[in-house]
């Protein structure tokens, strides 16, 4: 089998950065509210530890595989909440060790997969996309911690995977928002990195275009906008301003992407 080398390497790098973030926390930081409403910093770590266990069992066809575990709950939110509660009462070191063990197991199992192998996660995806999805989860939940504690957010090339994921999951995002995709509309995403490098995903002849900074789009795609009075729930018709810059939308589908993008289940 051909290992998912690049995606797995990016995931490992993102998780190393997340581990460094946890290692820099003080004991008093763990019970503090994170940037996600109703979640503490400890909840963020417990959620990732729990879902990494489910991710690993999904790859290994184990007892906590996604298709066996999630249907036991009335809603996806109930599944997520139960995972957070598994961390209640654990010391920071124990929470970190739990997450580290689960994440390492997921990486080992991913290394045995070919890029196009299917993973029964959500509606199903290939191994490379699954690795990108786990990267996205760690970045987004790490962002919740960084934003709450006022820590800087770096832009790394790994964010390109999140940008692409946010574009490729748009149909799912619109469905979750109960929004009909406009007929005959296609979307091209053009993002600019801090060094001025430009990238594009989507048809060159797309009817609609969404442009802006990479970090701004990744915040929108993971629904972690800050610095915008309207945030994500307002009726944004042409642009969304975040602390990292402005996204401009040309066309109805691009406007809907700003409002409803959601790169996670």
PDB file of C-alpha atoms in Angstrom:
ATOM      1  CA  UNK A   1       0.000   0.000   0.000  1.00  0.00           C
ATOM      2  CA  UNK A   2       1.025   3.604  -0.605  1.00  0.00           C
ATOM      3  CA  UNK A   3       1.082   5.514   2.704  1.00  0.00           C
ATOM      4  CA  UNK A   4      -0.723   8.852   2.863  1.00  0.00           C
ATOM      5  CA  UNK A   5       2.653  10.496   3.331  1.00  0.00           C
ATOM      6  CA  UNK A   6       2.032  14.202   2.853  1.00  0.00           C
ATOM      7  CA  UNK A   7      -1.380  14.387   4.525  1.00  0.00           C
ATOM      8  CA  UNK A   8      -0.193  12.255   7.424  1.00  0.00           C
ATOM      9  CA  UNK A   9       2.954  14.353   7.831  1.00  0.00           C
ATOM     10  CA  UNK A  10       0.816  17.498   7.985  1.00  0.00           C
ATOM     11  CA  UNK A  11      -1.493  15.879  10.533  1.00  0.00           C
ATOM     12  CA  UNK A  12       1.480  14.861  12.666  1.00  0.00           C
ATOM     13  CA  UNK A  13       2.862  18.414  12.505  1.00  0.00           C
ATOM     14  CA  UNK A  14      -0.492  19.896  13.497  1.00  0.00           C
ATOM     15  CA  UNK A  15      -0.766  17.495  16.417  1.00  0.00           C
ATOM     16  CA  UNK A  16       2.784  18.278  17.539  1.00  0.00           C
ATOM     17  CA  UNK A  17       1.827  21.958  17.583  1.00  0.00           C
ATOM     18  CA  UNK A  18      -1.321  21.124  19.557  1.00  0.00           C
ATOM     19  CA  UNK A  19       0.775  19.129  22.056  1.00  0.00           C
ATOM     20  CA  UNK A  20       3.098  22.116  22.454  1.00  0.00           C
ATOM     21  CA  UNK A  21       0.077  24.334  23.103  1.00  0.00           C
ATOM     22  CA  UNK A  22      -1.146  21.985  25.841  1.00  0.00           C
ATOM     23  CA  UNK A  23       2.331  21.792  27.338  1.00  0.00           C
ATOM     24  CA  UNK A  24       2.426  25.574  27.672  1.00  0.00           C
ATOM     25  CA  UNK A  25      -0.865  25.784  29.578  1.00  0.00           C
ATOM     26  CA  UNK A  26      -0.963  26.443  33.295  1.00  0.00           C
ATOM     27  CA  UNK A  27      -3.174  24.279  35.521  1.00  0.00           C
ATOM     28  CA  UNK A  28      -5.472  27.275  36.001  1.00  0.00           C
ATOM     29  CA  UNK A  29      -6.053  27.508  32.238  1.00  0.00           C
ATOM     30  CA  UNK A  30      -7.777  24.136  31.875  1.00  0.00           C
ATOM     31  CA  UNK A  31     -11.094  24.979  33.605  1.00  0.00           C
ATOM     32  CA  UNK A  32     -11.264  28.377  31.891  1.00  0.00           C
ATOM     33  CA  UNK A  33     -13.904  28.998  29.212  1.00  0.00           C
ATOM     34  CA  UNK A  34     -12.631  28.455  25.685  1.00  0.00           C
ATOM     35  CA  UNK A  35     -13.772  30.524  22.712  1.00  0.00           C
ATOM     36  CA  UNK A  36     -16.499  27.936  22.034  1.00  0.00           C
ATOM     37  CA  UNK A  37     -19.625  28.804  23.965  1.00  0.00           C
ATOM     38  CA  UNK A  38     -20.132  26.446  26.906  1.00  0.00           C
ATOM     39  CA  UNK A  39     -16.816  24.621  26.458  1.00  0.00           C
ATOM     40  CA  UNK A  40     -13.840  24.824  28.783  1.00  0.00           C
ATOM     41  CA  UNK A  41     -10.261  24.326  27.629  1.00  0.00           C
ATOM     42  CA  UNK A  42     -10.403  20.840  29.190  1.00  0.00           C
ATOM     43  CA  UNK A  43     -13.554  20.072  27.175  1.00  0.00           C
ATOM     44  CA  UNK A  44     -11.669  20.864  23.974  1.00  0.00           C
ATOM     45  CA  UNK A  45      -8.977  18.327  24.803  1.00  0.00           C
ATOM     46  CA  UNK A  46     -11.432  15.652  25.974  1.00  0.00           C
ATOM     47  CA  UNK A  47     -13.416  16.046  22.746  1.00  0.00           C
ATOM     48  CA  UNK A  48     -10.326  15.528  20.634  1.00  0.00           C
ATOM     49  CA  UNK A  49      -9.181  12.561  22.729  1.00  0.00           C
ATOM     50  CA  UNK A  50     -12.605  10.936  22.466  1.00  0.00           C
ATOM     51  CA  UNK A  51     -12.955  11.487  18.725  1.00  0.00           C
ATOM     52  CA  UNK A  52      -9.413  10.243  18.110  1.00  0.00           C
ATOM     53  CA  UNK A  53     -10.430   7.005  19.823  1.00  0.00           C
ATOM     54  CA  UNK A  54     -13.429   6.794  17.526  1.00  0.00           C
ATOM     55  CA  UNK A  55     -11.233   7.662  14.528  1.00  0.00           C
ATOM     56  CA  UNK A  56      -8.763   4.897  15.362  1.00  0.00           C
ATOM     57  CA  UNK A  57     -11.510   2.321  15.897  1.00  0.00           C
ATOM     58  CA  UNK A  58     -13.092   3.405  12.618  1.00  0.00           C
ATOM     59  CA  UNK A  59      -9.823   2.654  10.817  1.00  0.00           C
ATOM     60  CA  UNK A  60      -9.410  -0.642  12.714  1.00  0.00           C
ATOM     61  CA  UNK A  61     -13.098  -1.661  12.559  1.00  0.00           C
ATOM     62  CA  UNK A  62     -13.129  -1.656  16.353  1.00  0.00           C
ATOM     63  CA  UNK A  63     -16.017  -1.460  18.827  1.00  0.00           C
ATOM     64  CA  UNK A  64     -16.095   2.346  18.888  1.00  0.00           C
ATOM     65  CA  UNK A  65     -16.087   2.779  15.106  1.00  0.00           C
ATOM     66  CA  UNK A  66     -18.079   5.771  13.884  1.00  0.00           C
ATOM     67  CA  UNK A  67     -20.913   3.712  12.404  1.00  0.00           C
ATOM     68  CA  UNK A  68     -21.319   1.795  15.690  1.00  0.00           C
ATOM     69  CA  UNK A  69     -20.877   4.657  18.138  1.00  0.00           C
ATOM     70  CA  UNK A  70     -22.597   7.774  16.797  1.00  0.00           C
ATOM     71  CA  UNK A  71     -26.005   6.115  16.096  1.00  0.00           C
ATOM     72  CA  UNK A  72     -26.261   5.279  19.815  1.00  0.00           C
ATOM     73  CA  UNK A  73     -26.938   8.959  20.479  1.00  0.00           C
ATOM     74  CA  UNK A  74     -30.051  10.922  19.628  1.00  0.00           C
ATOM     75  CA  UNK A  75     -28.017  13.653  17.934  1.00  0.00           C
ATOM     76  CA  UNK A  76     -24.437  14.338  16.906  1.00  0.00           C
ATOM     77  CA  UNK A  77     -24.369  17.030  19.572  1.00  0.00           C
ATOM     78  CA  UNK A  78     -25.207  14.420  22.217  1.00  0.00           C
ATOM     79  CA  UNK A  79     -22.302  12.273  21.009  1.00  0.00           C
ATOM     80  CA  UNK A  80     -19.965  15.263  21.211  1.00  0.00           C
ATOM     81  CA  UNK A  81     -21.168  16.236  24.687  1.00  0.00           C
ATOM     82  CA  UNK A  82     -20.687  12.687  25.973  1.00  0.00           C
ATOM     83  CA  UNK A  83     -17.090  12.734  24.758  1.00  0.00           C
ATOM     84  CA  UNK A  84     -16.402  15.968  26.593  1.00  0.00           C
ATOM     85  CA  UNK A  85     -17.874  14.558  29.801  1.00  0.00           C
ATOM     86  CA  UNK A  86     -15.444  11.626  29.676  1.00  0.00           C
ATOM     87  CA  UNK A  87     -12.770  14.100  30.604  1.00  0.00           C
ATOM     88  CA  UNK A  88     -14.508  15.393  33.723  1.00  0.00           C
ATOM     89  CA  UNK A  89     -12.331  14.986  36.787  1.00  0.00           C
ATOM     90  CA  UNK A  90      -9.158  14.133  34.861  1.00  0.00           C
ATOM     91  CA  UNK A  91      -6.004  16.051  35.696  1.00  0.00           C
ATOM     92  CA  UNK A  92      -4.385  18.025  32.852  1.00  0.00           C
ATOM     93  CA  UNK A  93      -1.589  15.469  32.533  1.00  0.00           C
ATOM     94  CA  UNK A  94      -4.063  12.595  32.285  1.00  0.00           C
ATOM     95  CA  UNK A  95      -6.171  14.427  29.705  1.00  0.00           C
ATOM     96  CA  UNK A  96      -3.085  15.136  27.624  1.00  0.00           C
ATOM     97  CA  UNK A  97      -1.883  11.539  27.865  1.00  0.00           C
ATOM     98  CA  UNK A  98      -5.319  10.235  26.825  1.00  0.00           C
ATOM     99  CA  UNK A  99      -5.363  12.471  23.764  1.00  0.00           C
ATOM    100  CA  UNK A 100      -1.737  11.651  22.881  1.00  0.00           C
ATOM    101  CA  UNK A 101      -2.314   7.875  22.984  1.00  0.00           C
ATOM    102  CA  UNK A 102      -5.433   8.080  20.852  1.00  0.00           C
ATOM    103  CA  UNK A 103      -3.881  10.436  18.305  1.00  0.00           C
ATOM    104  CA  UNK A 104      -0.759   8.288  17.960  1.00  0.00           C
ATOM    105  CA  UNK A 105      -2.897   5.202  17.316  1.00  0.00           C
ATOM    106  CA  UNK A 106      -4.867   7.015  14.612  1.00  0.00           C
ATOM    107  CA  UNK A 107      -1.652   8.082  12.888  1.00  0.00           C
ATOM    108  CA  UNK A 108      -0.272   4.536  12.982  1.00  0.00           C
ATOM    109  CA  UNK A 109      -3.414   3.145  11.388  1.00  0.00           C
ATOM    110  CA  UNK A 110      -3.539   5.904   8.779  1.00  0.00           C
ATOM    111  CA  UNK A 111       0.038   5.066   7.763  1.00  0.00           C
ATOM    112  CA  UNK A 112      -1.159   1.608   6.716  1.00  0.00           C
ATOM    113  CA  UNK A 113      -3.806   2.959   4.356  1.00  0.00           C
ATOM    114  CA  UNK A 114      -3.640   3.849   0.674  1.00  0.00           C
ATOM    115  CA  UNK A 115      -4.824   7.382  -0.200  1.00  0.00           C
ATOM    116  CA  UNK A 116      -8.019   6.234  -1.923  1.00  0.00           C
ATOM    117  CA  UNK A 117      -9.101   3.678   0.699  1.00  0.00           C
ATOM    118  CA  UNK A 118     -12.562   4.529   1.988  1.00  0.00           C
ATOM    119  CA  UNK A 119     -13.114   5.480   5.626  1.00  0.00           C
ATOM    120  CA  UNK A 120     -16.617   5.053   7.052  1.00  0.00           C
ATOM    121  CA  UNK A 121     -16.726   8.462   8.736  1.00  0.00           C
ATOM    122  CA  UNK A 122     -19.824  10.560   8.228  1.00  0.00           C
ATOM    123  CA  UNK A 123     -20.959  10.001   4.657  1.00  0.00           C
ATOM    124  CA  UNK A 124     -17.616   8.336   3.882  1.00  0.00           C
ATOM    125  CA  UNK A 125     -14.365   9.781   2.558  1.00  0.00           C
ATOM    126  CA  UNK A 126     -10.994   8.622   1.312  1.00  0.00           C
ATOM    127  CA  UNK A 127      -8.004   8.268   3.616  1.00  0.00           C
ATOM    128  CA  UNK A 128      -6.316  11.461   2.488  1.00  0.00           C
ATOM    129  CA  UNK A 129      -9.450  13.514   3.122  1.00  0.00           C
ATOM    130  CA  UNK A 130      -9.871  11.822   6.494  1.00  0.00           C
ATOM    131  CA  UNK A 131      -6.337  12.852   7.505  1.00  0.00           C
ATOM    132  CA  UNK A 132      -7.137  16.416   6.415  1.00  0.00           C
ATOM    133  CA  UNK A 133     -10.350  16.305   8.453  1.00  0.00           C
ATOM    134  CA  UNK A 134      -8.485  15.247  11.595  1.00  0.00           C
ATOM    135  CA  UNK A 135      -5.968  18.053  10.945  1.00  0.00           C
ATOM    136  CA  UNK A 136      -8.850  20.519  10.610  1.00  0.00           C
ATOM    137  CA  UNK A 137     -10.358  19.366  13.912  1.00  0.00           C
ATOM    138  CA  UNK A 138      -7.107  19.860  15.796  1.00  0.00           C
ATOM    139  CA  UNK A 139      -6.502  23.267  14.262  1.00  0.00           C
ATOM    140  CA  UNK A 140     -10.035  24.459  14.981  1.00  0.00           C
ATOM    141  CA  UNK A 141     -10.133  23.283  18.594  1.00  0.00           C
ATOM    142  CA  UNK A 142      -6.632  24.582  19.164  1.00  0.00           C
ATOM    143  CA  UNK A 143      -7.911  27.888  17.817  1.00  0.00           C
ATOM    144  CA  UNK A 144     -10.684  27.872  20.417  1.00  0.00           C
ATOM    145  CA  UNK A 145      -8.020  27.609  23.097  1.00  0.00           C
ATOM    146  CA  UNK A 146      -5.701  30.204  21.566  1.00  0.00           C
ATOM    147  CA  UNK A 147      -8.461  32.747  21.065  1.00  0.00           C
ATOM    148  CA  UNK A 148      -9.692  32.339  24.652  1.00  0.00           C
ATOM    149  CA  UNK A 149      -6.217  32.789  26.092  1.00  0.00           C
ATOM    150  CA  UNK A 150      -5.224  35.605  23.742  1.00  0.00           C
ATOM    151  CA  UNK A 151      -2.451  33.571  22.121  1.00  0.00           C
ATOM    152  CA  UNK A 152      -1.219  34.315  18.580  1.00  0.00           C
ATOM    153  CA  UNK A 153      -2.433  32.237  15.647  1.00  0.00           C
ATOM    154  CA  UNK A 154       0.178  31.301  13.076  1.00  0.00           C
ATOM    155  CA  UNK A 155      -0.567  30.715   9.411  1.00  0.00           C
ATOM    156  CA  UNK A 156       1.102  27.532   8.190  1.00  0.00           C
ATOM    157  CA  UNK A 157       0.964  25.793   4.791  1.00  0.00           C
ATOM    158  CA  UNK A 158      -1.143  23.120   6.497  1.00  0.00           C
ATOM    159  CA  UNK A 159      -4.076  25.514   6.376  1.00  0.00           C
ATOM    160  CA  UNK A 160      -4.292  24.899   2.639  1.00  0.00           C
ATOM    161  CA  UNK A 161      -5.810  21.505   3.437  1.00  0.00           C
ATOM    162  CA  UNK A 162      -8.488  23.171   5.547  1.00  0.00           C
ATOM    163  CA  UNK A 163      -9.172  25.692   2.788  1.00  0.00           C
ATOM    164  CA  UNK A 164      -9.708  22.916   0.248  1.00  0.00           C
ATOM    165  CA  UNK A 165     -11.842  20.959   2.708  1.00  0.00           C
ATOM    166  CA  UNK A 166     -14.049  23.993   3.285  1.00  0.00           C
ATOM    167  CA  UNK A 167     -14.602  24.260  -0.460  1.00  0.00           C
ATOM    168  CA  UNK A 168     -15.212  20.555  -1.080  1.00  0.00           C
ATOM    169  CA  UNK A 169     -17.742  20.226   1.774  1.00  0.00           C
ATOM    170  CA  UNK A 170     -19.937  23.116   0.633  1.00  0.00           C
ATOM    171  CA  UNK A 171     -22.802  20.895  -0.527  1.00  0.00           C
ATOM    172  CA  UNK A 172     -22.844  19.224   2.884  1.00  0.00           C
ATOM    173  CA  UNK A 173     -22.695  22.611   4.621  1.00  0.00           C
ATOM    174  CA  UNK A 174     -25.647  23.941   2.654  1.00  0.00           C
ATOM    175  CA  UNK A 175     -27.618  20.783   3.408  1.00  0.00           C
ATOM    176  CA  UNK A 176     -26.898  21.190   7.128  1.00  0.00           C
ATOM    177  CA  UNK A 177     -28.102  24.790   6.861  1.00  0.00           C
ATOM    178  CA  UNK A 178     -31.198  23.616   4.984  1.00  0.00           C
ATOM    179  CA  UNK A 179     -30.266  25.845   2.074  1.00  0.00           C
ATOM    180  CA  UNK A 180     -30.830  24.833  -1.533  1.00  0.00           C
ATOM    181  CA  UNK A 181     -27.753  25.151  -3.725  1.00  0.00           C
ATOM    182  CA  UNK A 182     -28.501  27.562  -6.569  1.00  0.00           C
ATOM    183  CA  UNK A 183     -28.857  25.693  -9.839  1.00  0.00           C
ATOM    184  CA  UNK A 184     -26.147  26.152 -12.410  1.00  0.00           C
ATOM    185  CA  UNK A 185     -23.767  27.920 -10.007  1.00  0.00           C
ATOM    186  CA  UNK A 186     -20.170  26.844  -9.439  1.00  0.00           C
ATOM    187  CA  UNK A 187     -17.623  28.260  -7.017  1.00  0.00           C
ATOM    188  CA  UNK A 188     -13.967  29.123  -7.329  1.00  0.00           C
ATOM    189  CA  UNK A 189     -12.077  29.873  -4.130  1.00  0.00           C
ATOM    190  CA  UNK A 190      -9.040  32.153  -4.412  1.00  0.00           C
ATOM    191  CA  UNK A 191      -6.998  32.692  -1.295  1.00  0.00           C
ATOM    192  CA  UNK A 192      -3.879  34.692  -0.549  1.00  0.00           C
ATOM    193  CA  UNK A 193      -1.294  33.736   2.033  1.00  0.00           C
ATOM    194  CA  UNK A 194       0.594  36.166   4.224  1.00  0.00           C
ATOM    195  CA  UNK A 195       3.628  36.113   1.934  1.00  0.00           C
ATOM    196  CA  UNK A 196       1.421  37.149  -0.984  1.00  0.00           C
ATOM    197  CA  UNK A 197       1.273  33.691  -2.577  1.00  0.00           C
ATOM    198  CA  UNK A 198      -2.039  33.014  -4.270  1.00  0.00           C
ATOM    199  CA  UNK A 199      -3.839  29.672  -4.640  1.00  0.00           C
ATOM    200  CA  UNK A 200      -7.057  28.577  -6.288  1.00  0.00           C
ATOM    201  CA  UNK A 201      -9.448  25.651  -6.006  1.00  0.00           C
ATOM    202  CA  UNK A 202     -12.512  25.114  -8.135  1.00  0.00           C
ATOM    203  CA  UNK A 203     -13.341  25.620 -11.821  1.00  0.00           C
ATOM    204  CA  UNK A 204     -11.417  28.311 -13.673  1.00  0.00           C
ATOM    205  CA  UNK A 205     -14.701  29.276 -15.384  1.00  0.00           C
ATOM    206  CA  UNK A 206     -16.785  29.220 -12.191  1.00  0.00           C
ATOM    207  CA  UNK A 207     -19.846  31.435 -12.088  1.00  0.00           C
ATOM    208  CA  UNK A 208     -19.030  32.599  -8.546  1.00  0.00           C
ATOM    209  CA  UNK A 209     -15.784  33.608  -6.852  1.00  0.00           C
ATOM    210  CA  UNK A 210     -14.830  33.897  -3.191  1.00  0.00           C
ATOM    211  CA  UNK A 211     -11.567  35.753  -2.519  1.00  0.00           C
ATOM    212  CA  UNK A 212      -9.589  36.629   0.571  1.00  0.00           C
ATOM    213  CA  UNK A 213      -6.841  35.750   3.038  1.00  0.00           C
ATOM    214  CA  UNK A 214      -6.198  32.079   3.755  1.00  0.00           C
ATOM    215  CA  UNK A 215      -6.584  32.417   7.518  1.00  0.00           C
ATOM    216  CA  UNK A 216      -9.822  34.380   7.154  1.00  0.00           C
ATOM    217  CA  UNK A 217     -11.351  31.643   4.985  1.00  0.00           C
ATOM    218  CA  UNK A 218     -10.200  28.889   7.360  1.00  0.00           C
ATOM    219  CA  UNK A 219     -11.917  30.705  10.232  1.00  0.00           C
ATOM    220  CA  UNK A 220     -15.122  30.958   8.212  1.00  0.00           C
ATOM    221  CA  UNK A 221     -14.904  27.329   7.030  1.00  0.00           C
ATOM    222  CA  UNK A 222     -14.586  26.122  10.631  1.00  0.00           C
ATOM    223  CA  UNK A 223     -17.156  28.669  11.895  1.00  0.00           C
ATOM    224  CA  UNK A 224     -14.683  30.386  14.153  1.00  0.00           C
ATOM    225  CA  UNK A 225     -14.986  33.979  13.031  1.00  0.00           C
ATOM    226  CA  UNK A 226     -13.967  36.663  15.486  1.00  0.00           C
ATOM    227  CA  UNK A 227     -13.739  40.427  15.243  1.00  0.00           C
ATOM    228  CA  UNK A 228     -16.929  40.695  13.181  1.00  0.00           C
ATOM    229  CA  UNK A 229     -19.966  42.186  14.908  1.00  0.00           C
ATOM    230  CA  UNK A 230     -22.208  40.207  12.596  1.00  0.00           C
ATOM    231  CA  UNK A 231     -20.222  36.986  13.003  1.00  0.00           C
ATOM    232  CA  UNK A 232     -21.549  34.050  11.023  1.00  0.00           C
ATOM    233  CA  UNK A 233     -25.251  34.353  11.688  1.00  0.00           C
ATOM    234  CA  UNK A 234     -25.896  37.714  10.092  1.00  0.00           C
ATOM    235  CA  UNK A 235     -27.192  38.304   6.603  1.00  0.00           C
ATOM    236  CA  UNK A 236     -23.871  38.895   4.888  1.00  0.00           C
ATOM    237  CA  UNK A 237     -24.451  39.537   1.215  1.00  0.00           C
ATOM    238  CA  UNK A 238     -21.106  40.576  -0.196  1.00  0.00           C
ATOM    239  CA  UNK A 239     -18.350  40.142   2.349  1.00  0.00           C
ATOM    240  CA  UNK A 240     -17.274  38.841   5.740  1.00  0.00           C
ATOM    241  CA  UNK A 241     -14.684  40.748   7.728  1.00  0.00           C
ATOM    242  CA  UNK A 242     -12.599  38.805  10.207  1.00  0.00           C
ATOM    243  CA  UNK A 243      -9.628  39.825  12.310  1.00  0.00           C
ATOM    244  CA  UNK A 244      -7.417  38.388   9.553  1.00  0.00           C
ATOM    245  CA  UNK A 245      -8.948  40.336   6.683  1.00  0.00           C
ATOM    246  CA  UNK A 246     -11.968  40.416   4.437  1.00  0.00           C
ATOM    247  CA  UNK A 247     -13.481  37.752   2.233  1.00  0.00           C
ATOM    248  CA  UNK A 248     -15.301  39.103  -0.796  1.00  0.00           C
ATOM    249  CA  UNK A 249     -18.050  37.115  -2.457  1.00  0.00           C
ATOM    250  CA  UNK A 250     -19.098  37.508  -6.079  1.00  0.00           C
ATOM    251  CA  UNK A 251     -22.289  35.609  -6.830  1.00  0.00           C
ATOM    252  CA  UNK A 252     -25.073  33.937  -4.879  1.00  0.00           C
ATOM    253  CA  UNK A 253     -23.207  30.676  -4.217  1.00  0.00           C
ATOM    254  CA  UNK A 254     -20.152  32.570  -2.960  1.00  0.00           C
ATOM    255  CA  UNK A 255     -22.369  34.554  -0.586  1.00  0.00           C
ATOM    256  CA  UNK A 256     -23.926  31.340   0.687  1.00  0.00           C
ATOM    257  CA  UNK A 257     -20.443  29.892   1.245  1.00  0.00           C
ATOM    258  CA  UNK A 258     -19.586  32.822   3.523  1.00  0.00           C
ATOM    259  CA  UNK A 259     -22.770  32.271   5.498  1.00  0.00           C
ATOM    260  CA  UNK A 260     -22.883  28.482   5.708  1.00  0.00           C
ATOM    261  CA  UNK A 261     -19.407  26.992   5.151  1.00  0.00           C
ATOM    262  CA  UNK A 262     -18.821  24.148   7.590  1.00  0.00           C
ATOM    263  CA  UNK A 263     -15.844  21.826   7.149  1.00  0.00           C
ATOM    264  CA  UNK A 264     -16.757  19.510  10.038  1.00  0.00           C
ATOM    265  CA  UNK A 265     -19.580  17.028  10.707  1.00  0.00           C
TER     266      UNK A 265
END
